[in-house]
mmCIF file of C-alpha atoms in Angstrom:
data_model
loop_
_atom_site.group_PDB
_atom_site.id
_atom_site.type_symbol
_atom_site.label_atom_id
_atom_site.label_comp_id
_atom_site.label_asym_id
_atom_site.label_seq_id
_atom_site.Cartn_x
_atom_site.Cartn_y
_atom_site.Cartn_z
ATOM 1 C CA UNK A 636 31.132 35.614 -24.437
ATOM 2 C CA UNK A 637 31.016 32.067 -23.503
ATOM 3 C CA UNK A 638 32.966 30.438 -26.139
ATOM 4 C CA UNK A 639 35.989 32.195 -24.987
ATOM 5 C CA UNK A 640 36.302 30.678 -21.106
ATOM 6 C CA UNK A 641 38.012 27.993 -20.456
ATOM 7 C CA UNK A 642 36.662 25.154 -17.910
ATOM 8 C CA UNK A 643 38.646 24.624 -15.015
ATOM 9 C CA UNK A 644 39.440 21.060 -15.231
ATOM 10 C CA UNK A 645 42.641 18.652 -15.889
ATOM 11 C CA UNK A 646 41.800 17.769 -19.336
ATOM 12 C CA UNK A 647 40.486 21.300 -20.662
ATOM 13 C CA UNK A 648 43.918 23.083 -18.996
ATOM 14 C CA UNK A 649 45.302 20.527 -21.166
ATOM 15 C CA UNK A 650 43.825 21.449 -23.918
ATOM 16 C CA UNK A 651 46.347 23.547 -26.376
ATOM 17 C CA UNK A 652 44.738 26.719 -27.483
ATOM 18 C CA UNK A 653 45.818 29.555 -29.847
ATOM 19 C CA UNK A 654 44.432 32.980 -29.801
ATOM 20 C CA UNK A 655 44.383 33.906 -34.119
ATOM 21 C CA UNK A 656 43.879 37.559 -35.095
ATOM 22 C CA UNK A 657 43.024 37.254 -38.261
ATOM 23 C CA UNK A 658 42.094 40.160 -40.874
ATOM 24 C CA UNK A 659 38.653 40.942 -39.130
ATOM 25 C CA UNK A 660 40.641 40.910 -35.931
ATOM 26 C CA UNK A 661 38.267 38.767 -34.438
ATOM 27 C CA UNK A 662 39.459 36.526 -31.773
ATOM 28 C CA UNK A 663 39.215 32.413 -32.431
ATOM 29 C CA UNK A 664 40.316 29.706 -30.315
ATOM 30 C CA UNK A 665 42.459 26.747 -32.149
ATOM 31 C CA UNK A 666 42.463 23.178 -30.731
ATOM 32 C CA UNK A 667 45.488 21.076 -31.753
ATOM 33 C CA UNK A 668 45.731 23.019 -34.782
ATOM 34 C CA UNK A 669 41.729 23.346 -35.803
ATOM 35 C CA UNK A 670 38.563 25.574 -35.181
ATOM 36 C CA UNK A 671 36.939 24.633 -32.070
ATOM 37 C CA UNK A 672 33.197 25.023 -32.452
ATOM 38 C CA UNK A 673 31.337 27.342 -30.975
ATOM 39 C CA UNK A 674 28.924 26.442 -28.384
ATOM 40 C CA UNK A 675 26.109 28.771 -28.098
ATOM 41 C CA UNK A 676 24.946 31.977 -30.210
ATOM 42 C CA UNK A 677 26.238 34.608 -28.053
ATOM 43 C CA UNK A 678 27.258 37.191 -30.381
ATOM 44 C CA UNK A 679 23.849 37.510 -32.507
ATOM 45 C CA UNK A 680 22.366 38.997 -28.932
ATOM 46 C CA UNK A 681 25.540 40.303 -27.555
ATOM 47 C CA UNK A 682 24.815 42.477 -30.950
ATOM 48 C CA UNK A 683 21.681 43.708 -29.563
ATOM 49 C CA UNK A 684 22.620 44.637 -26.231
ATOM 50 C CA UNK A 685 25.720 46.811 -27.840
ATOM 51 C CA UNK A 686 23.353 48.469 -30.082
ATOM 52 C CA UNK A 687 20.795 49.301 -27.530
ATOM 53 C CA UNK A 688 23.532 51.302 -25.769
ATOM 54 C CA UNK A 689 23.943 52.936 -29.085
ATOM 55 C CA UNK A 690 20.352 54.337 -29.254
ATOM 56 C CA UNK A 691 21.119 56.534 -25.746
ATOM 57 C CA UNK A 692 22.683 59.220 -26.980
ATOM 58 C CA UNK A 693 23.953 60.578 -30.633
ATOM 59 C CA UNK A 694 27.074 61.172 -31.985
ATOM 60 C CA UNK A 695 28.436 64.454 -33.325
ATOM 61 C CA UNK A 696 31.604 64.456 -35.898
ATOM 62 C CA UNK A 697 32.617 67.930 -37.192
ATOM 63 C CA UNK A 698 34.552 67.875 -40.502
ATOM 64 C CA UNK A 699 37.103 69.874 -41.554
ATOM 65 C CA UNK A 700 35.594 72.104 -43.976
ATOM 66 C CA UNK A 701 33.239 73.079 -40.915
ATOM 67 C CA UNK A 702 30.319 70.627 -41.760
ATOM 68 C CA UNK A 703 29.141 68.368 -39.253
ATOM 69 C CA UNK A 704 27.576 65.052 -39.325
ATOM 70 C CA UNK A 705 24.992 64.052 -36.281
ATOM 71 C CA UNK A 706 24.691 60.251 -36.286
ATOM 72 C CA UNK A 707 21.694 58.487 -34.522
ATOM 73 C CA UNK A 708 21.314 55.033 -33.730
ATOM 74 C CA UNK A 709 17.613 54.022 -34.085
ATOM 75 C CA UNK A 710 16.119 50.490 -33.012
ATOM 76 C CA UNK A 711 14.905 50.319 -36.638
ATOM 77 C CA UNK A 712 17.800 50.678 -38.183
ATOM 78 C CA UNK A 713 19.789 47.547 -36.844
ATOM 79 C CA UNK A 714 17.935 45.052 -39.367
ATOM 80 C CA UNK A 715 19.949 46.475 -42.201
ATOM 81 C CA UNK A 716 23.079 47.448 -40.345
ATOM 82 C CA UNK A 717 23.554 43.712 -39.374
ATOM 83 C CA UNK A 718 22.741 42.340 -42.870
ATOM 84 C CA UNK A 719 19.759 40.623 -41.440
ATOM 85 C CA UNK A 720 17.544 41.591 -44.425
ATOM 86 C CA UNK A 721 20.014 39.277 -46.713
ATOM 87 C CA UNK A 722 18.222 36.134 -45.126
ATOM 88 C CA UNK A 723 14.750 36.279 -46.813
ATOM 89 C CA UNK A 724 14.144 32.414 -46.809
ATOM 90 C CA UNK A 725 13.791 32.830 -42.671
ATOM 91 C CA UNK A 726 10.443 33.573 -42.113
ATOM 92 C CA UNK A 727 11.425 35.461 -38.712
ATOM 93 C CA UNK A 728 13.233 37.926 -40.671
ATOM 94 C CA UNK A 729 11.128 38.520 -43.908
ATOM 95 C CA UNK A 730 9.436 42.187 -43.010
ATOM 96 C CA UNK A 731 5.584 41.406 -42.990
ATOM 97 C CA UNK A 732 3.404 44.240 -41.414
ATOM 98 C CA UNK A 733 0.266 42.183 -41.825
ATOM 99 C CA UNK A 734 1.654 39.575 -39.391
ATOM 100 C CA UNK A 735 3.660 42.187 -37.319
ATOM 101 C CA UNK A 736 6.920 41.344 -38.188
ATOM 102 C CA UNK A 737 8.934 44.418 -38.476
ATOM 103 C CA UNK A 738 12.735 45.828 -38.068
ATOM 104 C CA UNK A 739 11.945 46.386 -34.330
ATOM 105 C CA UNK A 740 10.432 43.443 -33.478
ATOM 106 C CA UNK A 741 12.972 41.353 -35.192
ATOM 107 C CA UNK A 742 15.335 43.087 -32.776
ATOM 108 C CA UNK A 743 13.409 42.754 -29.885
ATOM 109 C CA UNK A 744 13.136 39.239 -30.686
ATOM 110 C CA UNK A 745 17.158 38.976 -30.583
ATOM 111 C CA UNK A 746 17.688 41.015 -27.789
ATOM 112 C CA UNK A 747 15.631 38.455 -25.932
ATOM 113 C CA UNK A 748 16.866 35.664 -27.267
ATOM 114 C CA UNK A 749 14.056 34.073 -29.289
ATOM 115 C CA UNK A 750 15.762 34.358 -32.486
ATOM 116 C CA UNK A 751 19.587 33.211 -32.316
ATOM 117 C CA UNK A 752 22.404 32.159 -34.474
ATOM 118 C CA UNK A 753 21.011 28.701 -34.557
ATOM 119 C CA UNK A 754 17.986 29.861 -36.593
ATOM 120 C CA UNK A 755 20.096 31.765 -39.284
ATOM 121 C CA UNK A 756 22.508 28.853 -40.113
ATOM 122 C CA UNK A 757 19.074 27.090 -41.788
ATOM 123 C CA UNK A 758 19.139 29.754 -44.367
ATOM 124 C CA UNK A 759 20.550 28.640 -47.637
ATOM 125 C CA UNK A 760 22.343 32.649 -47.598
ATOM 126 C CA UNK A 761 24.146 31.684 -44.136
ATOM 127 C CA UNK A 762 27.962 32.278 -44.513
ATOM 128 C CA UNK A 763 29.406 31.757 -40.971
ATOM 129 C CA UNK A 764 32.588 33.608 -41.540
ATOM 130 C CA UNK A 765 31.305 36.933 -43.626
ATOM 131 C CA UNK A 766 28.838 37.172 -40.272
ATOM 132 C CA UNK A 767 30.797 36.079 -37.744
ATOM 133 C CA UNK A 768 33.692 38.968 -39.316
ATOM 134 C CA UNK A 769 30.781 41.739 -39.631
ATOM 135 C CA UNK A 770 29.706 41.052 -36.079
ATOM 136 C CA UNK A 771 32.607 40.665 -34.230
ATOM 137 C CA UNK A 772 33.516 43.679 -35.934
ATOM 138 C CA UNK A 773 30.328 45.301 -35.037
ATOM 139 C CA UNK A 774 30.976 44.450 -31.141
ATOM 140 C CA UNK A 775 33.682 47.134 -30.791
ATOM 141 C CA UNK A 776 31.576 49.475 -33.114
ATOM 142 C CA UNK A 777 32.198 51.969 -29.929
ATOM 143 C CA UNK A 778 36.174 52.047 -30.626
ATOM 144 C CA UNK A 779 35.601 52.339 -33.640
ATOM 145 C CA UNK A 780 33.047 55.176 -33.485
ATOM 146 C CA UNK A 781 35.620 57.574 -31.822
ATOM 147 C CA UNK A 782 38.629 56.330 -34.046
ATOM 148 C CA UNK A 783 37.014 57.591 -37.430
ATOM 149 C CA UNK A 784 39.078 59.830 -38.797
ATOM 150 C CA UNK A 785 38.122 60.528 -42.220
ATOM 151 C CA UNK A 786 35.124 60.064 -43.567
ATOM 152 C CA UNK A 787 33.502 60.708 -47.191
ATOM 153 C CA UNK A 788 30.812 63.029 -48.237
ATOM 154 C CA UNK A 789 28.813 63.169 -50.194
ATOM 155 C CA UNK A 790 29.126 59.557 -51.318
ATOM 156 C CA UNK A 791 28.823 58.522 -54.792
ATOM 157 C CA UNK A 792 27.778 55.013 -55.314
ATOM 158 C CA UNK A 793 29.160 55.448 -58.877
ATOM 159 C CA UNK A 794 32.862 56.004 -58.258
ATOM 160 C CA UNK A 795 32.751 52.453 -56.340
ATOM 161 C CA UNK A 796 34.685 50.126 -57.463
ATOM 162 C CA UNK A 797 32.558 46.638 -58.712
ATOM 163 C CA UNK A 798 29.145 45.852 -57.877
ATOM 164 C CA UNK A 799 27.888 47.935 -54.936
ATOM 165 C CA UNK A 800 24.056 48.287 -53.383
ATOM 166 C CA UNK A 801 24.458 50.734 -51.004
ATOM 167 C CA UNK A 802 22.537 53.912 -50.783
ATOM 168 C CA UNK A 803 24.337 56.267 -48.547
ATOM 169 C CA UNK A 804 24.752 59.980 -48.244
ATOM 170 C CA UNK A 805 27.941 59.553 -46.457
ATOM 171 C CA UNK A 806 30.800 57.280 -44.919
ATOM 172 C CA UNK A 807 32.677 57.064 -41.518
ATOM 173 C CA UNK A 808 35.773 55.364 -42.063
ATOM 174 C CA UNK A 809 39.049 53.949 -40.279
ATOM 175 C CA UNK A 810 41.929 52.379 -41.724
ATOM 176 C CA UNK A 811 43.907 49.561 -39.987
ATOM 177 C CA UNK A 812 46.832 47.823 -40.369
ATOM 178 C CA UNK A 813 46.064 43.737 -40.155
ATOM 179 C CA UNK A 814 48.985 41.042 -40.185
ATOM 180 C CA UNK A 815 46.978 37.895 -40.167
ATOM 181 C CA UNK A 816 48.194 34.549 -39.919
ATOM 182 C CA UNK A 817 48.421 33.856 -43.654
ATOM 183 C CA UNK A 818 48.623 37.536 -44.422
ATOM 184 C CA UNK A 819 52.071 39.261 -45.150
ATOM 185 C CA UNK A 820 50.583 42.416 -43.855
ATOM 186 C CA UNK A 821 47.739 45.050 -45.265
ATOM 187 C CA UNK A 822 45.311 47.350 -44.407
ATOM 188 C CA UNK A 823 41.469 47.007 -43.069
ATOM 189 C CA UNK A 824 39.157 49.833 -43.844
ATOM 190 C CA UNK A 825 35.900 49.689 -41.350
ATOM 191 C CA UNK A 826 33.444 51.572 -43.012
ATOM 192 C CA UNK A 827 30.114 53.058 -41.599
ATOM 193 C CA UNK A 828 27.376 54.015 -44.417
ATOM 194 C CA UNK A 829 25.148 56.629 -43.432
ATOM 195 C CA UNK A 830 21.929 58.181 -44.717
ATOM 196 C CA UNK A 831 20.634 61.443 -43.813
ATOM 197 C CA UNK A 832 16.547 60.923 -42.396
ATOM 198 C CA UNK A 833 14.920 64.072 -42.845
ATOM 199 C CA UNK A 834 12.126 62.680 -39.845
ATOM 200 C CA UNK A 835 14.862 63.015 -37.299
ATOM 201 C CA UNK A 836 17.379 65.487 -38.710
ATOM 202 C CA UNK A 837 19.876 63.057 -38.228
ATOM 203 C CA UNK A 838 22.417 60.489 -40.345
ATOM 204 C CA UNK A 839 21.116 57.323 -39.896
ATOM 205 C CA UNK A 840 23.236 53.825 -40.473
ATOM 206 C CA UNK A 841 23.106 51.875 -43.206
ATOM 207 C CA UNK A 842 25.506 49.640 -43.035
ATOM 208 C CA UNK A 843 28.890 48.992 -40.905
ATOM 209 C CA UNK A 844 31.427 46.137 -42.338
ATOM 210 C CA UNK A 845 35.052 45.438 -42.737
ATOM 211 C CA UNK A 846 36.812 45.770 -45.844
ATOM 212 C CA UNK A 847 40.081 44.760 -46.613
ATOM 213 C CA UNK A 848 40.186 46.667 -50.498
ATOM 214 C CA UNK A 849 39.487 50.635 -50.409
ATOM 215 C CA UNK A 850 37.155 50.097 -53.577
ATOM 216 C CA UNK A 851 34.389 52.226 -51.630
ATOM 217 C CA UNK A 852 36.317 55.232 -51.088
ATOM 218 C CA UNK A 853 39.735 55.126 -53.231
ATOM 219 C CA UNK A 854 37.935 57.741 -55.485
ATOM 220 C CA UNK A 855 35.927 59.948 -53.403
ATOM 221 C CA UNK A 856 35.925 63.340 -51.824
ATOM 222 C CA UNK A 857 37.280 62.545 -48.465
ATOM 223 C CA UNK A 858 37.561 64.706 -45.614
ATOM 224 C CA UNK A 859 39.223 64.578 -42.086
ATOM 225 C CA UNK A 860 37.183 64.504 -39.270
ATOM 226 C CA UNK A 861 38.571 67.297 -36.598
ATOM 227 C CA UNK A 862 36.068 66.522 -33.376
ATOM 228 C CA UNK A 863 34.061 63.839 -32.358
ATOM 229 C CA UNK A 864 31.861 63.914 -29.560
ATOM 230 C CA UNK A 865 28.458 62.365 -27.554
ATOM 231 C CA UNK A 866 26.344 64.597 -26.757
ATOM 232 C CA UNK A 867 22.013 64.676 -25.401
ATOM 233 C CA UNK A 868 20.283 60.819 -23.818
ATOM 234 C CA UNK A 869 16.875 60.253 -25.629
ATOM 235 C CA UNK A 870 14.188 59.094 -24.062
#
């Protein structure tokens, strides 16, 4: 993550920085007292690489009412996880099939780093914190993974509450306590949406985000998860 070293000479030892865990618990550097800008896109294809690890192998959470919940990362489904579907004035990410633009080669396109942060922040929908929070939340999606311990099913989009778009058969969810820097202290709920694909036999993800309000699942059936566990590489 290259924005985080620090050069080794006089005047950037000098330098007075601040590491700020803020609600997303996302680490920033502060300079004298303000954001110091980011150099290069790292995280958009740091993103990539995590997920690819994802895709190796599926992940099996048993419920306690004796249902389970078999969760598999496909290379099509990071588009939507990431929110990259929001930015349909980028021609690079508006799905076209006649000029073979799709959810894996936008990906591949990432992971290789021919589309970067750089070419998002010309959308007009670019909101540098909301992505940098989802992302940098995204990059410890692996902690997070084995620290669900509750999750909701089946999900009703109608006991939300406000304005929600997701379509999800069920939610993986952990709840965090956050004491940010202007924050007297609260809780984070990160939130994985699922959908069950009957092609693979599988829940696939929809969508994976930090909340800091429990409007998503204050009213639904929730259950504990008892077992978590990764289990059989794909080819």
């Amino acid at each position: 993550m290259p924005f985080l070293g620090v050069g080794g000479s006089a005047e950037e030892k000098d330098m007075r920085h601040r590491r700020i865990l803020g609600k997303t618990g996302c680490a920033v550097f502060y300079e004298g007292g303000r954001r110091v800008q980011i150099p290069e896109p790292w995280w958009l294809k740091a993103s990539a690489e995590k997920y690819q690890r994802l895709t190796m192998e599926d992940f099996l959470y048993t419920l306690e009412n004796g249902d389970s919940i078999r969760l598999q990362f496909r290379i099509s489904n990071y588009y939507h996880l990431m929110g990259l579907h929001k930015f349909q004035d980028i021609p690079e990410l508006m799905i076209n099939p006649t000029r073979r633009v799709t959810q894996i080669s936008i990906y591949r396109m990432i992971l290789n780093g021919t589309l970067t942060e750089f070419d998002l922040q010309s959308s007009a929908f670019y909101d540098e914190e909301k992505l940098m929070a989802r992302f940098c939340v995204f990059l410890d999606i692996e902690k997070y993974l084995y620290s669900m311990k509750n999750a909701v099913m089946p999900f009703n989009q109608s006991l939300v509450r406000g304005t929600s778009h997701i379509t999800a058969d069920a939610v993986l969810f952990a709840v965090e306590m956050h004491n940010g820097i202007d924050e007297t202290g609260g809780k984070n709920y990160i939130m994985l949406f699922t959908r069950y694909d009957k092609r693979i036999g599988a829940y696939a993800p929809v969508s994976f985000f930090l909340e800091t309000s429990d409007r998503y699942i204050a009213n639904q059936r929730t259950l504990a998860i008892v077992n978590v566990k990764r289990e059989g590489k794909r080819q």
